[in-house]
């Protein structure tokens, strides 16, 4: 790890984290502040529960965390924050496929418009600063050409080499749903601003990140959502047959990747990486639920509904490129990471949040 103040491109200035009160953003802001860096948390606080993350950050790091409560669509406020920053990490987004289908214009204005606002604010500076962008595996579409076979409770590629390595960055882009379009277009803008304007950018196409401070709900954050429902003894609805497979990555490993990208920005600028748990952390929804039942000591009631638009029956990241380029350690084994999240959620439900109303909620978006 770099010493405080020595991240490449930082120049002693604070690091701006948009969406910094969100799940991954708050974890990264905490890690940076613990290392001695000043952090500007820029967040509209639109998602329920993120105020608690901001309060937690301020309590832990009163001298290093400053906050700007504003929307990324506010170009003036965003430009003022960028003007102070030595580096930017961009998490602020509309994050749910379901919401994008209901309100596609809002989705586009936040995800694509907000990202363009940020890029333009950086371009306006005399010396552009590094930008890391949180993209998504949804840029690859629903992968209909990958032949799958059902093995037990999971769908897996029939191609043994693909099963062993996962989906690589050379996979053609194929945007599905308004969310996929808005994030995918933003992904491409970020890469093009490196080509066209020399801004040192990196794109992280993230798979399913989970861990502490994730208040998963019916639309986003499915691992935490499943655990919250299971711990409260409430039923879980699966869309499709539950054999969908994802590679899940603990947030501490995602934070390590972003830290490494900031430290190595001179070597990795202009690149996109698939960031996930990889084949060794691939698990189907049914397999995860079975493990959760063992973890909490009771059977979890499960219901089923129709497949959601654009759902991938299989997505696992090929993590070889990101590990090699950033020198990353092996990811946390998913059973170990899920146990850590369960312990955190037990405490959170008992103290910070308290019991939720016993209402029936849908399964989280993947």
Coordinates of C-alpha atoms in Angstrom, one line a residue:
X1 CA 0.0 0.0 0.0
X2 CA 1.1 3.5 -0.7
X3 CA 1.9 5.8 2.2
X4 CA -0.7 8.6 3.0
X5 CA -0.6 11.3 0.4
X6 CA 1.4 9.3 -2.2
X7 CA -1.4 7.8 -4.3
X8 CA -0.5 8.4 -8.0
X9 CA -2.0 11.6 -9.2
X10 CA -3.3 12.7 -5.8
X11 CA -0.8 15.5 -5.2
X12 CA -1.7 15.9 -1.6
X13 CA -5.3 16.8 -2.4
X14 CA -8.4 14.9 -1.1
X15 CA -9.8 12.0 -2.9
X16 CA -13.4 12.6 -4.2
X17 CA -15.7 9.6 -3.9
X18 CA -19.0 10.1 -5.5
X19 CA -21.7 7.9 -4.0
X20 CA -19.3 7.8 -1.1
X21 CA -22.1 7.1 1.4
X22 CA -23.2 4.0 -0.5
X23 CA -22.1 0.5 0.2
X24 CA -18.8 0.2 -1.7
X25 CA -18.1 3.9 -1.6
X26 CA -18.3 4.1 2.2
X27 CA -16.0 1.1 2.5
X28 CA -13.5 2.7 0.2
X29 CA -13.8 6.1 1.9
X30 CA -13.2 4.4 5.3
X31 CA -10.1 2.5 4.0
X32 CA -8.6 5.7 2.5
X33 CA -9.3 7.7 5.6
X34 CA -7.7 5.0 7.8
X35 CA -4.6 5.3 5.7
X36 CA -4.5 9.1 6.4
X37 CA -6.0 10.5 3.2
X38 CA -8.6 13.3 3.2
X39 CA -11.8 12.2 1.5
X40 CA -14.7 14.2 0.0
X41 CA -17.9 12.1 0.2
X42 CA -20.2 13.4 -2.6
X43 CA -23.7 11.8 -2.2
X44 CA -27.3 12.8 -2.8
X45 CA -28.3 10.5 0.1
X46 CA -31.2 9.4 -2.0
X47 CA -31.0 5.7 -1.0
X48 CA -32.6 4.7 2.3
X49 CA -30.1 4.0 5.0
X50 CA -27.0 5.7 3.5
X51 CA -27.2 8.5 6.0
X52 CA -26.1 5.9 8.6
X53 CA -23.0 5.2 6.4
X54 CA -22.1 8.9 6.3
X55 CA -22.6 9.3 10.0
X56 CA -20.4 6.2 10.6
X57 CA -17.6 7.7 8.4
X58 CA -17.8 11.1 10.2
X59 CA -17.7 9.5 13.6
X60 CA -14.7 7.3 12.7
X61 CA -12.7 10.0 10.8
X62 CA -13.9 13.5 11.9
X63 CA -10.8 15.2 10.6
X64 CA -10.5 13.4 7.3
X65 CA -14.1 13.0 6.0
X66 CA -15.9 16.0 4.5
X67 CA -19.3 15.7 2.8
X68 CA -21.1 17.3 -0.1
X69 CA -24.8 16.4 -0.1
X70 CA -25.6 16.9 -3.8
X71 CA -26.7 15.1 -7.0
X72 CA -24.2 14.3 -9.8
X73 CA -26.7 16.1 -12.1
X74 CA -25.8 19.3 -10.3
X75 CA -23.0 20.4 -12.6
X76 CA -21.9 23.4 -10.6
X77 CA -21.7 21.6 -7.3
X78 CA -19.9 18.7 -8.9
X79 CA -17.4 21.0 -10.6
X80 CA -16.6 22.6 -7.3
X81 CA -15.9 19.3 -5.7
X82 CA -13.8 18.1 -8.6
X83 CA -11.7 21.3 -8.4
X84 CA -10.5 20.3 -4.9
X85 CA -9.7 16.7 -5.7
X86 CA -6.5 15.0 -6.5
X87 CA -8.3 11.8 -7.7
X88 CA -11.9 10.8 -8.2
X89 CA -13.7 7.5 -7.7
X90 CA -17.2 7.4 -9.3
X91 CA -19.8 5.2 -7.6
X92 CA -22.8 7.5 -7.7
X93 CA -25.5 5.9 -9.9
X94 CA -29.0 4.7 -10.3
X95 CA -28.2 1.0 -9.5
X96 CA -31.4 -1.0 -10.1
X97 CA -32.5 -2.6 -13.4
X98 CA -36.1 -2.6 -12.1
X99 CA -36.0 1.1 -11.5
X100 CA -34.5 1.8 -14.9
X101 CA -37.4 0.0 -16.6
X102 CA -39.9 2.2 -14.7
X103 CA -38.0 5.5 -15.1
X104 CA -35.5 5.2 -18.0
X105 CA -35.0 9.0 -18.4
X106 CA -34.0 9.4 -14.8
X107 CA -31.8 6.4 -15.1
X108 CA -30.0 7.9 -18.1
X109 CA -29.7 11.4 -16.6
X110 CA -28.0 10.0 -13.5
X111 CA -25.9 7.3 -14.9
X112 CA -24.8 8.7 -18.2
X113 CA -25.5 12.4 -17.7
X114 CA -23.9 12.4 -14.2
X115 CA -20.8 10.6 -15.5
X116 CA -20.5 13.1 -18.4
X117 CA -20.8 16.0 -15.9
X118 CA -17.9 14.5 -14.0
X119 CA -15.7 13.9 -17.0
X120 CA -16.3 17.4 -18.2
X121 CA -15.4 18.9 -14.8
X122 CA -12.2 16.9 -14.8
X123 CA -11.4 18.0 -18.4
X124 CA -11.9 21.6 -17.4
X125 CA -9.0 21.4 -15.0
X126 CA -5.5 22.5 -16.2
X127 CA -4.1 19.1 -15.2
X128 CA -6.7 16.3 -15.4
X129 CA -6.8 14.0 -12.3
X130 CA -7.3 10.2 -12.3
X131 CA -10.9 8.8 -12.5
X132 CA -11.9 5.3 -11.5
X133 CA -15.4 4.4 -12.7
X134 CA -17.7 1.6 -11.3
X135 CA -19.2 -0.1 -14.2
X136 CA -21.2 -3.4 -14.3
X137 CA -21.2 -6.8 -15.8
X138 CA -24.5 -5.8 -17.4
X139 CA -22.5 -4.2 -20.3
X140 CA -22.2 -7.7 -21.7
X141 CA -25.9 -8.3 -22.0
X142 CA -27.6 -11.6 -21.1
X143 CA -25.0 -13.7 -22.9
X144 CA -27.5 -15.8 -25.0
X145 CA -24.8 -17.4 -27.1
X146 CA -23.1 -19.2 -24.2
X147 CA -24.3 -22.8 -24.2
X148 CA -25.2 -23.8 -20.6
X149 CA -25.8 -27.1 -19.0
X150 CA -27.6 -27.7 -15.7
X151 CA -25.4 -29.4 -13.1
X152 CA -27.2 -29.9 -9.8
X153 CA -28.5 -26.5 -8.6
X154 CA -26.5 -24.4 -11.1
X155 CA -26.2 -23.4 -14.7
X156 CA -22.6 -23.7 -16.0
X157 CA -21.0 -23.3 -19.4
X158 CA -20.6 -26.5 -21.5
X159 CA -17.3 -25.1 -22.7
X160 CA -14.8 -26.4 -20.1
X161 CA -12.3 -23.5 -20.7
X162 CA -14.9 -20.9 -20.3
X163 CA -16.1 -22.6 -17.1
X164 CA -12.6 -22.5 -15.8
X165 CA -11.7 -18.9 -16.5
X166 CA -15.0 -16.9 -16.7
X167 CA -16.0 -14.0 -19.0
X168 CA -13.1 -11.9 -20.2
X169 CA -12.8 -8.2 -21.1
X170 CA -12.6 -9.2 -24.8
X171 CA -16.3 -10.2 -24.6
X172 CA -18.3 -8.0 -27.1
X173 CA -20.5 -5.4 -25.4
X174 CA -24.2 -5.9 -25.6
X175 CA -26.4 -3.4 -23.6
X176 CA -29.7 -4.7 -22.4
X177 CA -32.3 -2.8 -20.3
X178 CA -32.1 1.0 -19.8
X179 CA -29.7 0.4 -16.9
X180 CA -27.4 -1.6 -19.1
X181 CA -27.6 1.1 -21.7
X182 CA -26.9 4.0 -19.3
X183 CA -24.0 2.3 -17.5
X184 CA -22.6 0.8 -20.7
X185 CA -22.6 4.2 -22.4
X186 CA -21.0 5.8 -19.4
X187 CA -18.4 3.0 -19.4
X188 CA -17.5 3.9 -23.0
X189 CA -17.4 7.6 -22.3
X190 CA -14.9 7.1 -19.5
X191 CA -12.7 5.0 -21.7
X192 CA -12.9 7.5 -24.6
X193 CA -12.0 10.4 -22.4
X194 CA -8.7 8.6 -21.8
X195 CA -8.2 8.3 -25.6
X196 CA -9.6 11.7 -26.6
X197 CA -8.4 13.9 -23.8
X198 CA -5.7 12.1 -22.0
X199 CA -7.6 11.8 -18.7
X200 CA -6.2 8.9 -16.7
X201 CA -9.3 6.7 -16.3
X202 CA -9.9 3.1 -15.4
X203 CA -13.2 1.2 -15.7
X204 CA -14.2 -1.6 -13.2
X205 CA -16.9 -3.8 -14.6
X206 CA -18.1 -5.2 -11.3
X207 CA -19.9 -8.4 -10.7
X208 CA -21.7 -9.0 -7.4
X209 CA -20.0 -7.2 -4.5
X210 CA -21.2 -7.9 -0.9
X211 CA -20.1 -7.2 2.6
X212 CA -20.6 -4.9 5.7
X213 CA -22.6 -1.7 5.3
X214 CA -24.7 -3.2 2.4
X215 CA -28.4 -2.7 3.2
X216 CA -29.6 -5.0 0.5
X217 CA -33.2 -4.6 -0.7
X218 CA -35.5 -6.0 -3.3
X219 CA -33.8 -4.1 -6.1
X220 CA -30.1 -4.2 -5.4
X221 CA -27.6 -6.0 -3.2
X222 CA -29.0 -9.5 -3.4
X223 CA -26.5 -11.3 -1.1
X224 CA -27.2 -9.0 1.8
X225 CA -30.9 -9.0 1.0
X226 CA -31.1 -12.8 1.2
X227 CA -29.3 -12.7 4.5
X228 CA -31.5 -10.0 6.0
X229 CA -34.6 -11.9 5.0
X230 CA -33.2 -15.2 6.3
X231 CA -32.1 -13.7 9.6
X232 CA -35.6 -12.2 10.1
X233 CA -37.3 -15.5 9.2
X234 CA -39.0 -14.0 6.1
X235 CA -39.5 -15.7 2.7
X236 CA -37.3 -15.0 -0.3
X237 CA -38.6 -14.7 -3.9
X238 CA -36.3 -16.0 -6.7
X239 CA -36.9 -14.7 -10.2
X240 CA -36.4 -17.6 -12.6
X241 CA -35.5 -21.0 -11.3
X242 CA -32.7 -19.9 -8.9
X243 CA -30.0 -21.7 -10.8
X244 CA -28.5 -18.4 -12.0
X245 CA -24.8 -18.3 -11.2
X246 CA -22.8 -15.2 -10.2
X247 CA -19.3 -14.7 -8.9
X248 CA -19.5 -12.8 -5.6
X249 CA -16.7 -10.6 -4.3
X250 CA -16.3 -9.4 -0.8
X251 CA -16.1 -5.6 -0.5
X252 CA -12.7 -5.7 1.1
X253 CA -11.3 -7.2 -2.1
X254 CA -13.1 -4.7 -4.2
X255 CA -11.6 -1.9 -2.1
X256 CA -8.2 -3.4 -2.5
X257 CA -8.6 -3.3 -6.3
X258 CA -9.6 0.4 -6.3
X259 CA -6.7 1.3 -4.1
X260 CA -4.3 -0.6 -6.3
X261 CA -5.7 1.1 -9.4
X262 CA -5.2 4.5 -7.9
X263 CA -1.6 3.6 -6.9
X264 CA -0.9 2.2 -10.4
X265 CA -2.9 4.6 -12.5
X266 CA 0.1 5.5 -14.7
X267 CA 0.3 1.9 -15.8
X268 CA -3.3 1.0 -16.2
X269 CA -5.0 4.2 -17.4
X270 CA -7.4 3.7 -20.3
X271 CA -8.2 0.1 -19.4
X272 CA -11.4 -1.7 -18.4
X273 CA -11.3 -4.7 -16.0
X274 CA -13.8 -7.3 -15.0
X275 CA -13.9 -7.3 -11.2
X276 CA -15.5 -10.1 -9.4
X277 CA -14.9 -13.2 -7.3
X278 CA -13.9 -15.4 -10.3
X279 CA -14.7 -19.0 -10.9
X280 CA -13.6 -20.0 -7.4
X281 CA -16.3 -17.8 -5.9
X282 CA -19.1 -18.7 -8.4
X283 CA -22.4 -19.7 -6.7
X284 CA -26.0 -20.1 -7.8
X285 CA -28.8 -18.5 -5.9
X286 CA -30.1 -21.9 -4.8
X287 CA -26.6 -22.9 -3.6
X288 CA -26.3 -19.7 -1.6
X289 CA -29.7 -20.1 0.0
X290 CA -28.8 -23.7 1.0
X291 CA -25.6 -22.4 2.6
X292 CA -27.5 -19.6 4.4
X293 CA -29.9 -22.2 5.8
X294 CA -26.9 -24.1 7.2
X295 CA -25.3 -20.9 8.5
X296 CA -28.4 -19.8 10.4
X297 CA -29.7 -23.2 11.4
X298 CA -33.1 -23.3 9.7
X299 CA -34.7 -23.8 6.3
X300 CA -35.4 -20.6 4.4
X301 CA -38.8 -20.3 2.8
X302 CA -38.5 -19.8 -1.0
X303 CA -40.9 -18.6 -3.6
X304 CA -40.5 -18.2 -7.4
X305 CA -41.6 -15.6 -10.0
X306 CA -41.0 -15.1 -13.7
X307 CA -37.5 -14.3 -15.0
X308 CA -36.6 -10.6 -15.1
X309 CA -35.7 -8.8 -18.3
X310 CA -32.0 -9.0 -19.2
X311 CA -31.2 -11.5 -16.5
X312 CA -28.0 -13.5 -17.1
X313 CA -28.3 -17.2 -16.3
X314 CA -24.6 -17.3 -15.9
X315 CA -22.0 -14.6 -15.3
X316 CA -18.6 -15.2 -13.8
X317 CA -15.7 -12.8 -14.2
X318 CA -12.4 -13.8 -15.7
X319 CA -10.2 -12.0 -13.1
X320 CA -6.8 -12.8 -14.6
X321 CA -6.3 -9.4 -16.1
X322 CA -7.2 -7.4 -13.1
X323 CA -5.2 -9.5 -10.7
X324 CA -2.1 -9.4 -12.9
X325 CA -2.3 -5.6 -13.7
X326 CA -3.0 -4.6 -10.1
X327 CA -1.1 -7.3 -8.2
X328 CA -4.2 -8.4 -6.2
X329 CA -4.2 -11.2 -3.7
X330 CA -6.7 -14.1 -4.1
X331 CA -10.3 -13.2 -3.3
X332 CA -11.9 -14.0 0.1
X333 CA -13.6 -17.4 -0.2
X334 CA -17.3 -16.8 -0.5
X335 CA -18.4 -19.0 2.4
X336 CA -15.9 -17.1 4.7
X337 CA -17.1 -13.7 3.4
X338 CA -20.8 -14.6 3.7
X339 CA -20.2 -15.7 7.3
X340 CA -18.6 -12.3 8.0
X341 CA -21.5 -10.5 6.5
X342 CA -24.0 -12.5 8.5
X343 CA -22.2 -11.6 11.7
X344 CA -22.2 -7.9 10.8
X345 CA -25.9 -8.0 9.8
X346 CA -26.9 -9.7 13.0
X347 CA -25.4 -6.8 15.0
X348 CA -26.8 -4.2 12.6
X349 CA -30.3 -5.6 12.8
X350 CA -30.1 -5.6 16.6
X351 CA -28.7 -2.2 17.0
X352 CA -28.6 0.3 14.2
X353 CA -31.7 -0.6 12.3
X354 CA -33.8 -2.8 14.5
X355 CA -36.4 -5.3 13.2
X356 CA -37.9 -4.4 9.8
X357 CA -41.7 -4.7 9.2
X358 CA -42.7 -8.2 8.3
X359 CA -43.7 -7.5 4.8
X360 CA -43.2 -9.6 1.7
X361 CA -40.5 -8.3 -0.5
X362 CA -39.1 -9.4 -3.9
X363 CA -35.7 -10.8 -4.6
X364 CA -32.8 -8.5 -5.1
X365 CA -31.7 -7.6 -8.6
X366 CA -28.5 -9.4 -9.7

